C-alpha atoms as one frame of an Amber mdcrd trajectory, in Angstrom:
protein
  14.362  -1.244  -3.203  14.407  -4.590  -1.474  11.069  -5.423   0.126  10.612
  -7.159   3.451   6.858  -6.798   4.078   5.405  -6.831   0.571   5.831  -8.920
  -2.533   5.933  -6.816  -5.706   5.676  -8.299  -9.171   5.014  -6.955 -12.656
   3.856  -9.150 -15.519   2.237  -8.151 -18.815   1.444  -4.609 -17.650  -0.095
  -5.789 -14.375   1.655  -4.944 -11.115   0.724  -6.871  -7.975   1.474  -5.854
  -4.398   0.906  -8.607  -1.853   1.008  -7.480   1.759   3.108 -10.229   3.291
   2.752 -10.058   7.071   0.108 -12.752   7.615   1.067 -13.370  11.260   0.221
  -9.704  11.945  -2.889  -9.941   9.710  -0.968  -7.753   7.232  -1.255  -4.771
   9.565   0.408  -1.688   8.116   3.497  -0.525   9.961   5.693   2.361   8.810
   8.075   0.030   6.992   5.206  -1.578   5.063   3.799   1.827   4.136   7.219
   2.967   2.895   7.484  -0.190   0.788   3.994   0.413  -0.606   4.964   3.972
  -1.507   8.062   2.676  -3.293   6.007   0.165  -5.293   3.392   2.790  -6.201
   6.133   5.192  -7.283   7.584   2.427  -9.463   4.145   1.950 -11.051   3.755
   5.681 -11.603   7.100   5.877 -13.388   6.595   2.804 -15.593   4.303   3.596
 -18.534   3.994  -0.122 -19.250   2.081  -0.750 -16.026  -1.652  -0.392 -16.622
  -3.073  -1.964 -13.456  -2.027  -2.321  -9.829  -3.585  -5.149  -7.844  -3.418
  -5.082  -4.041  -3.836  -8.340  -2.178  -2.936  -9.831   1.185  -1.088 -13.012
   2.126  -2.672 -15.492   4.496  -6.236 -16.633   4.976  -7.580 -14.255   7.632
  -7.139 -10.669   6.465  -6.441  -8.503   3.436  -5.028  -5.730   5.682  -6.085
  -5.395   9.308  -5.344  -1.655   9.358  -2.607   0.202  11.193  -0.148  -1.817
  13.252  -1.112  -0.506  16.693   1.805  -2.302  18.341   4.080   0.182  16.568
   1.852   3.108  17.554   1.559   2.418  21.296   4.913   4.014  22.128   4.323
   7.081  19.959   3.486  10.582  21.052   0.305  12.021  19.458   2.186  14.014
  16.809   4.171  10.892  15.873   0.985   8.836  15.565  -0.535  11.510  13.309
   2.552  11.482  11.079   2.391   7.656  11.010  -1.217   7.771   9.800  -0.379
  10.305   7.092   2.544   8.409   5.532   0.579   6.815   2.726  -3.102   7.783
   2.412  -2.455   9.611  -0.854   0.872   7.894  -1.504   2.832  11.109  -1.230
   0.730  12.828  -3.872   1.673  10.325  -6.577  -1.525   8.317  -6.811  -4.745
   7.432  -5.086  -6.362   4.066  -4.689  -9.937   4.480  -5.845 -12.629   1.790
  -6.117 -13.672   1.384  -9.722 -17.273   2.244 -10.518 -19.439  -0.854 -10.392
 -16.696  -3.046  -8.970 -16.127  -4.499  -5.532 -14.246  -2.508  -2.925 -11.232
  -4.821  -3.298 -10.506  -3.897  -6.912  -8.512  -0.703  -7.345  -7.214   1.412
 -10.177  -4.094   3.552  -9.938  -4.958   7.118 -11.001  -2.897  10.298 -11.023
  -3.713  12.643  -8.152  -5.384  15.888  -9.172  -3.191  18.844  -8.346
């Protein structure tokens, strides 16, 4: 998949996703969430990837949250679907803070079924 809103790299078993919408404070729109899901799926399917690092481009924000400009034209059911696109990355993985680490360090773990 070609990415427009994220940068995705893998080097020495470490995958990095950089949210790359600094003018929008890296706010998550549906396209960005779909790209994130694609990158996470890639990580899930590559046994050589041990770590996934999430970071944000720009100097002001890691991720500002949902892109409300995309949501303002939605009906309530559409907004609910928008919010549910990626919280558990389609059942593939969860982003969980590591014990004893800061909230900005994450580990990719399989979802319990």
